[in-house]
Short mmCIF file of C-alpha atoms in Angstrom, two decimals:
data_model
loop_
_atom_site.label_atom_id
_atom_site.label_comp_id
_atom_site.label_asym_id
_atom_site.label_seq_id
_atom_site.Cartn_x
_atom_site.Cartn_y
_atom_site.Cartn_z
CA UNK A 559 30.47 92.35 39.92
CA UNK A 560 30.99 89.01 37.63
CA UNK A 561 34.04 87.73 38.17
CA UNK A 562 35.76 85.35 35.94
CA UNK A 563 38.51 82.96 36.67
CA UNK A 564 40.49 80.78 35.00
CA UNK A 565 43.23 81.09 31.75
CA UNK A 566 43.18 83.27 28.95
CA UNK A 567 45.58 82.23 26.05
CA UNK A 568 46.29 82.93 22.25
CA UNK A 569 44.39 80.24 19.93
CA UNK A 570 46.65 79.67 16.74
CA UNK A 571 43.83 78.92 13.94
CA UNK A 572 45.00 76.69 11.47
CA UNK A 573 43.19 77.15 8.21
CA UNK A 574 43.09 74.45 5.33
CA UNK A 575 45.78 73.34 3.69
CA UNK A 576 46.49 73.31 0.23
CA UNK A 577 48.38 70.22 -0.54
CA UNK A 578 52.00 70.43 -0.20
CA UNK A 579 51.52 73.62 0.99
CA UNK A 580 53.13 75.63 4.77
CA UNK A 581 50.27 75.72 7.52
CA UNK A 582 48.61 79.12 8.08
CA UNK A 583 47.53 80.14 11.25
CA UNK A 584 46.00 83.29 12.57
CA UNK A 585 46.23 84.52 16.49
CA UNK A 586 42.84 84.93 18.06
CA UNK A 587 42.62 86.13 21.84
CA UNK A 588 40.79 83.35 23.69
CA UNK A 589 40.86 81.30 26.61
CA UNK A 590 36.90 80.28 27.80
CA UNK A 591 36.68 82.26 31.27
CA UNK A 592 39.19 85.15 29.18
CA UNK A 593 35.96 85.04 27.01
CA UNK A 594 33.08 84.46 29.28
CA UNK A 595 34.38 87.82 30.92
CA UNK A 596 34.55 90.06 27.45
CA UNK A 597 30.94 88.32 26.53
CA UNK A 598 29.88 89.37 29.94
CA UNK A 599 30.97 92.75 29.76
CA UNK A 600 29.79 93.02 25.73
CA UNK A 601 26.17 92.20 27.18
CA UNK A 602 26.69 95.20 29.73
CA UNK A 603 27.56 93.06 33.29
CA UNK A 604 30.41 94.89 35.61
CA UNK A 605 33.01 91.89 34.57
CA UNK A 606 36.45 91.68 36.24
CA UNK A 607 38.93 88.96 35.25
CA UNK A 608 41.04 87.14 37.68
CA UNK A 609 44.11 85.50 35.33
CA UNK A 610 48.04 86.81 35.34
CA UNK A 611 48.44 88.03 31.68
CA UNK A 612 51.64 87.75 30.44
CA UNK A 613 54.08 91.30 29.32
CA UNK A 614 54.96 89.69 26.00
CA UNK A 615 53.62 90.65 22.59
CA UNK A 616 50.46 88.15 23.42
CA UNK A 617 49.85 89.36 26.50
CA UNK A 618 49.71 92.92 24.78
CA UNK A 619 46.56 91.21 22.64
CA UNK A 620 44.94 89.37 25.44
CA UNK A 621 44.86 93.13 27.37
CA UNK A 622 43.71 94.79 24.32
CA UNK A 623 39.71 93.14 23.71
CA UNK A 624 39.53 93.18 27.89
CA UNK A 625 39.82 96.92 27.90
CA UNK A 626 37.83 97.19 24.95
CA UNK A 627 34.98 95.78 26.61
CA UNK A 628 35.54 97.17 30.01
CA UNK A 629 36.52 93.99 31.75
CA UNK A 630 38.78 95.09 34.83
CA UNK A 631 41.99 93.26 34.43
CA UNK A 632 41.77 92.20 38.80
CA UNK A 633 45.46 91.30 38.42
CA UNK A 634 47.04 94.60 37.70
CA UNK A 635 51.24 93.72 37.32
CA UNK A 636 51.73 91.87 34.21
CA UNK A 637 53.71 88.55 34.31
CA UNK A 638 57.16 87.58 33.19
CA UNK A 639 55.92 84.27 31.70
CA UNK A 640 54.99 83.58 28.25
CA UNK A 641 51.07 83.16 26.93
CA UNK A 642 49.79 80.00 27.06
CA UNK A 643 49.16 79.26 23.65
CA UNK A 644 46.33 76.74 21.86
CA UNK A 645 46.47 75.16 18.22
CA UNK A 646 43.19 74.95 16.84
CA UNK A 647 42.09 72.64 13.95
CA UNK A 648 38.78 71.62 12.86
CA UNK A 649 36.73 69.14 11.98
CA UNK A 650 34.17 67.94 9.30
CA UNK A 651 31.69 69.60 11.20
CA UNK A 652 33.54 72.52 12.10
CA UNK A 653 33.61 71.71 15.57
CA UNK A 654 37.62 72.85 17.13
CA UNK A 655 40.10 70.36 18.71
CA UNK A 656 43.17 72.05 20.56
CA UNK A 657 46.53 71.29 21.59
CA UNK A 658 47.90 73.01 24.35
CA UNK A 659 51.44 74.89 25.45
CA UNK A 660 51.36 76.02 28.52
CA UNK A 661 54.25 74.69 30.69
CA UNK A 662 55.35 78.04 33.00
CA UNK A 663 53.07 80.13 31.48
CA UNK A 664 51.51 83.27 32.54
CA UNK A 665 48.03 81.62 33.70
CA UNK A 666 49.56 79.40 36.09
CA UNK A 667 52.21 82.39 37.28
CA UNK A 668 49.55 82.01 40.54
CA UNK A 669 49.40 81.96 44.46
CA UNK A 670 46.65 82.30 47.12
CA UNK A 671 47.94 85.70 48.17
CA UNK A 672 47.97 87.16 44.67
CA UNK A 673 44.81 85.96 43.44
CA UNK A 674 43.05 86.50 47.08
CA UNK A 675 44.59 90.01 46.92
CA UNK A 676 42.82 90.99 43.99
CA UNK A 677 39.54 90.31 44.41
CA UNK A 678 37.05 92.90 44.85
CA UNK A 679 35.39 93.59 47.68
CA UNK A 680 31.66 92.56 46.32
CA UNK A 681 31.43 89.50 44.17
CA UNK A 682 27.93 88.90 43.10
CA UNK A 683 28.96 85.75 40.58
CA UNK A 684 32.26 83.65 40.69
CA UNK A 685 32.35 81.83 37.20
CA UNK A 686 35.21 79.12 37.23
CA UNK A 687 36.40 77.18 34.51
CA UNK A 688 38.81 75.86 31.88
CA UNK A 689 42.02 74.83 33.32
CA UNK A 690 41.76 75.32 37.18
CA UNK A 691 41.01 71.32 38.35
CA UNK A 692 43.83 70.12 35.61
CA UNK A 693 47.14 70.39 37.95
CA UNK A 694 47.15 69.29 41.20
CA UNK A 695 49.52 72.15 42.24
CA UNK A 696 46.89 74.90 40.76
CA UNK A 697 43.90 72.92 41.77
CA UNK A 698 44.87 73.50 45.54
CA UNK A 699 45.67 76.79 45.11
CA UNK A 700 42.22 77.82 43.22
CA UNK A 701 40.06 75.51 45.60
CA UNK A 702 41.17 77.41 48.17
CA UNK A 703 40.30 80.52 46.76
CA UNK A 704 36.94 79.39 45.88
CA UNK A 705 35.80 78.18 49.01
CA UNK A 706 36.81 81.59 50.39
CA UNK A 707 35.11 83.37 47.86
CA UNK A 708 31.70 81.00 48.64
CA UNK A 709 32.31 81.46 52.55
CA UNK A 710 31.25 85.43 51.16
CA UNK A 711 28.13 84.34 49.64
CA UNK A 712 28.56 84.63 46.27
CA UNK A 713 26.59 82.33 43.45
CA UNK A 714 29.14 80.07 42.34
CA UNK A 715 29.59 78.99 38.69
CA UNK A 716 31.70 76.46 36.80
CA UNK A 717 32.30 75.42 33.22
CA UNK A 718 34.85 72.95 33.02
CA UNK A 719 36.11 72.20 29.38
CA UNK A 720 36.95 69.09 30.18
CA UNK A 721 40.18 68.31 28.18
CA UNK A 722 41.60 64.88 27.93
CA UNK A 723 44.22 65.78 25.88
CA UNK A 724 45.43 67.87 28.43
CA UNK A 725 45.19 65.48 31.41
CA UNK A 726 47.61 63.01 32.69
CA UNK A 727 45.68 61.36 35.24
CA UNK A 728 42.58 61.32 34.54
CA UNK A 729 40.83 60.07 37.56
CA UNK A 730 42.83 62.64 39.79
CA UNK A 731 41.44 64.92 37.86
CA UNK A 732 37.97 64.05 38.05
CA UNK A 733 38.31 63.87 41.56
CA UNK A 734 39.89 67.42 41.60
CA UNK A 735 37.04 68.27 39.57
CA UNK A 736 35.01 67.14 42.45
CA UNK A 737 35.69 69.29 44.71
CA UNK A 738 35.07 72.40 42.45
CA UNK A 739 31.45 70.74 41.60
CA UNK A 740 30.53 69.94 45.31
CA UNK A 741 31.01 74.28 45.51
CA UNK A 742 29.19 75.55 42.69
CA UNK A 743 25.57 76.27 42.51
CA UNK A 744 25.38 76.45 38.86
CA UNK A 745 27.13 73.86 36.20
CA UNK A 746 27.43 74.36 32.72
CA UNK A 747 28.67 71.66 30.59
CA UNK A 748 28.77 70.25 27.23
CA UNK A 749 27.46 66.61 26.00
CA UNK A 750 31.24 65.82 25.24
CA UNK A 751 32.35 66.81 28.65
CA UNK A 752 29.94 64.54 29.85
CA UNK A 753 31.11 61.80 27.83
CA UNK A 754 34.69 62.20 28.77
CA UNK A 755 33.41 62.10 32.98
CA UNK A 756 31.18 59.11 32.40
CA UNK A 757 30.13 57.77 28.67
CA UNK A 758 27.88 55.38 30.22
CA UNK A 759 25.07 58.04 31.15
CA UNK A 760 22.39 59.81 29.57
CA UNK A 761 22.47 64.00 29.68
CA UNK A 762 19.43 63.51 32.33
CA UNK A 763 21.40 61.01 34.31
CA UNK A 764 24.13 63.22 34.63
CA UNK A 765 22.14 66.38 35.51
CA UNK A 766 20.29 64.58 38.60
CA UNK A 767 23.60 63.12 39.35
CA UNK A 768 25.00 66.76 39.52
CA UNK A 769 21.86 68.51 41.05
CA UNK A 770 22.60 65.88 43.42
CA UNK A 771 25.31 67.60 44.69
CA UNK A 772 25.73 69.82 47.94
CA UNK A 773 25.12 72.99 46.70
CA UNK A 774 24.11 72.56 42.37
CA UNK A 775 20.52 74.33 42.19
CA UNK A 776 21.05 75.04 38.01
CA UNK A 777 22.76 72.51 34.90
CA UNK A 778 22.89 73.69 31.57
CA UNK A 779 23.73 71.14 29.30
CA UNK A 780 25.52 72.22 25.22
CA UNK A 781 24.78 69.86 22.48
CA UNK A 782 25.94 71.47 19.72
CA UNK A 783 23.83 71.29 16.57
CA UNK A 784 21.21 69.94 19.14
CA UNK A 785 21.13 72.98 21.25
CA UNK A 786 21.31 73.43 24.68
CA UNK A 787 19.29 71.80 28.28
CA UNK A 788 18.55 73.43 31.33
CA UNK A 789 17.66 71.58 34.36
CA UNK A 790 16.70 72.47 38.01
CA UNK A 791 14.64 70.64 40.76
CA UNK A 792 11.37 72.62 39.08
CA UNK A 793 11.88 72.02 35.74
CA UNK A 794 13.55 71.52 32.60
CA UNK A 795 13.84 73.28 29.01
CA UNK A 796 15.29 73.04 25.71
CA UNK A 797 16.24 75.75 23.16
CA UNK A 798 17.31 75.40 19.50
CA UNK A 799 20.54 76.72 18.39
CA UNK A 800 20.53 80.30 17.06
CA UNK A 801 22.22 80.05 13.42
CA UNK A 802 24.20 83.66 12.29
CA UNK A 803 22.99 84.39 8.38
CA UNK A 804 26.82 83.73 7.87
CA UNK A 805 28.77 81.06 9.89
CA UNK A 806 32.59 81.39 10.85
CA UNK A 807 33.11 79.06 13.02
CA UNK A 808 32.02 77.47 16.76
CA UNK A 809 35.12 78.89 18.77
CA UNK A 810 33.75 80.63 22.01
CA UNK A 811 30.06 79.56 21.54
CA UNK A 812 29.84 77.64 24.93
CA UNK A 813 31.97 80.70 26.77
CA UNK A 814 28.61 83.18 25.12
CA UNK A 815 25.97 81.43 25.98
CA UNK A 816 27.72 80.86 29.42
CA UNK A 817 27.81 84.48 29.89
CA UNK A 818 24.22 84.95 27.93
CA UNK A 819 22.77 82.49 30.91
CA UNK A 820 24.33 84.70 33.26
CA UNK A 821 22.69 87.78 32.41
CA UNK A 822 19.42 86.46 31.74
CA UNK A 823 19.40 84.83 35.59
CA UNK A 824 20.65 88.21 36.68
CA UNK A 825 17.71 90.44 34.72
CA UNK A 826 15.27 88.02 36.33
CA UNK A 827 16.55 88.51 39.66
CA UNK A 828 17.27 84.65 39.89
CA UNK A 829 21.35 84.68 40.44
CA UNK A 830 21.05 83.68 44.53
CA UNK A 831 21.20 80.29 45.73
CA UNK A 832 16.97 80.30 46.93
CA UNK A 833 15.91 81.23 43.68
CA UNK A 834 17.90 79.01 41.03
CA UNK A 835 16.61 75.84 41.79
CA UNK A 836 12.60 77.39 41.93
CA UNK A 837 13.23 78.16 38.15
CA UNK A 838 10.53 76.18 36.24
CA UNK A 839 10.13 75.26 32.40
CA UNK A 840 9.49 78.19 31.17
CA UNK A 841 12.27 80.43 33.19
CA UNK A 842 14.74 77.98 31.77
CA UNK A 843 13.26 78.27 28.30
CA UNK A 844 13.67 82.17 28.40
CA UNK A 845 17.35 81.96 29.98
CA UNK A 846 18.40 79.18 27.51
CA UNK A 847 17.05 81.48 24.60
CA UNK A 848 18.80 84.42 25.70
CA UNK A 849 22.37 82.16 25.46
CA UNK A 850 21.26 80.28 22.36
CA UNK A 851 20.97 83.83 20.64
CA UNK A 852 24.29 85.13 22.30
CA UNK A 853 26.59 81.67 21.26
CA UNK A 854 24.70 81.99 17.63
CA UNK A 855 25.86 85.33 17.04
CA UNK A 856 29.42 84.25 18.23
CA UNK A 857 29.24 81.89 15.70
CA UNK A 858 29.25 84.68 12.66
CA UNK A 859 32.25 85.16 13.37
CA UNK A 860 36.08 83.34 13.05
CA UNK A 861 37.18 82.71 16.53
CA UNK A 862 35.41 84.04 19.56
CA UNK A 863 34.02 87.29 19.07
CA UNK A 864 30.49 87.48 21.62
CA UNK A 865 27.92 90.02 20.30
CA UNK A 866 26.73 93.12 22.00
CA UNK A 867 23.61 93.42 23.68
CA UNK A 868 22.08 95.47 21.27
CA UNK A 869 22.42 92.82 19.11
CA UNK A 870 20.96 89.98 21.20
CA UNK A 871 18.28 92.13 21.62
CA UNK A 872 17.75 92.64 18.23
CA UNK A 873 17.57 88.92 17.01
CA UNK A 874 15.48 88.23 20.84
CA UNK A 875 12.83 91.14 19.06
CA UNK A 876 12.35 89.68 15.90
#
């Protein structure tokens, strides 16, 4: 089984104003590991989520696109805290900022003995992500968890969404953030997360500075319009972005391709630790494909809404 851990939260979508005019806002279920694991399960991977969803009205929406997909909700009892909710607005290039509320809410309602308690018995991938390194109280808490779940075996994964706006201290953080790196055998990552760690580096600096690490084998690097990089020790690739024949918007991209990467590495047998890094040019040009197709998809779409894998396929056959 996948399993995905980290928040999932209700994005308020601000639309455009007209002048003078009240801000309108539609509620989109979201949260990037709450998406990874629907995208997962919409490309047909056993996906289980690992986040307390709350019992109010949002939490009703969050449960309602998990079950839809077949993503087993790990944490069964609902919590008595409110959604954590994001406000997303847009820029010229379409490209969402967020502000967060999520003080007491349901995604941090946490502790090592729930979240150890529900995981299943076999974990083939542990993707991490999102929130997890931001507060130092959580951070322990899901470290601990992690290296638990790596003591097991299982291919470790981590997509940060680095958020500034979110962080307080930002080199506690990154040193939190540390810790969760020096675990996980693959790293995804976009070109503005690696401009918030370190602006002073190239993309390639930053990938041998990360494959560096104790136990990195895979990076996958999002540039938006630019399209994504994958790097190992064997190689490295580049695929184009995948445009829908109608664009909504770029909400959830990174979280589908995320979860395309995964299931391409898994379909080629390559998701354990002694065959990532042996992946040459052409592997990663396949795998990178596969997500470039998934995120483009996404993208037909207002907020996150990951395709179906009879629609990759489709697009990956014509």
């Amino acid at each position: 089984m996948f399993v995905v851990a980290g928040e999932s939260l209700i994005d308020l979508v601000a639309r455009p104003q007209v002048s003078g005019g009240a801000m309108d806002m539609s509620a989109h279920e979201g949260g990037s590991p709450y998406n990874c694991a629907i995208a997962l399960a919409r490309l047909g991977q056993a996906s289980g989520f690992l986040c307390p969803i709350s019992k109010d009205t949002f939490g009703d929406r969050l449960m309602g696109p998990l079950a839809a997909a077949g993503v087993v909700p790990l944490i069964a009892e609902r919590s008595n805290c409110n959604t954590t909710l994001a406000v997303v607005t847009r820029n010229a290039k379409g490209l969402p900022a967020y502000a967060f509320y999520r003080k007491g809410t349901a995604e941090r309602d946490i502790s090592r003995e729930k979240l150890m308690a529900a995981l299943p018995k076999t974990i083939d991938v542990f993707q991490i992500g999102g929130f997890l390194p931001i507060e130092p109280e959580d951070a322990e808490i899901w470290l601990d968890v992690v290296k638990q779940v790596a003591a097991r075996g299982a291919v470790l994964s981590i997509d940060p969404n680095v958020r500034p706006s979110l962080i307080d201290d930002f080199a506690g953080y990154k040193a939190r953030l540390d810790g969760f790196l020096d675990l996980a055998h693959i790293v995804k990552v976009s070109d503005e997360d690696l401009s918030a760690l370190d602006d002073t580096l190239s993309i390639e600096a930053h990938a041998q500075l990360l494959l560096a690490r104790p136990n990195v084998k895979l990076v996958v690097v999002t540039m938006g319009d630019a399209g994504s990089r994958a790097f190992t020790a064997s190689g490295e690739a580049h695929a184009a972005v995948h445009r829908p024949a109608v664009f909504g918007d770029t909400v959830g991209a990174g979280d589908s391709l995320m979860a395309g990467v995964l299931t391409a590495l898994a379909e080629r047998e390559a998701l354990t630790v002694d065959r990532l890094g042996g992946l040459d040019a052409q592997d990663l040009g396949e795998v990178l494909r596969f997500g470039a197709v998934t995120a483009g998809l996404n993208c037909g779409f207002v907020g996150c809404n990951p395709p179906s894998r009879d629609d990759v396929d489709a697009v990956l056959k014509s």
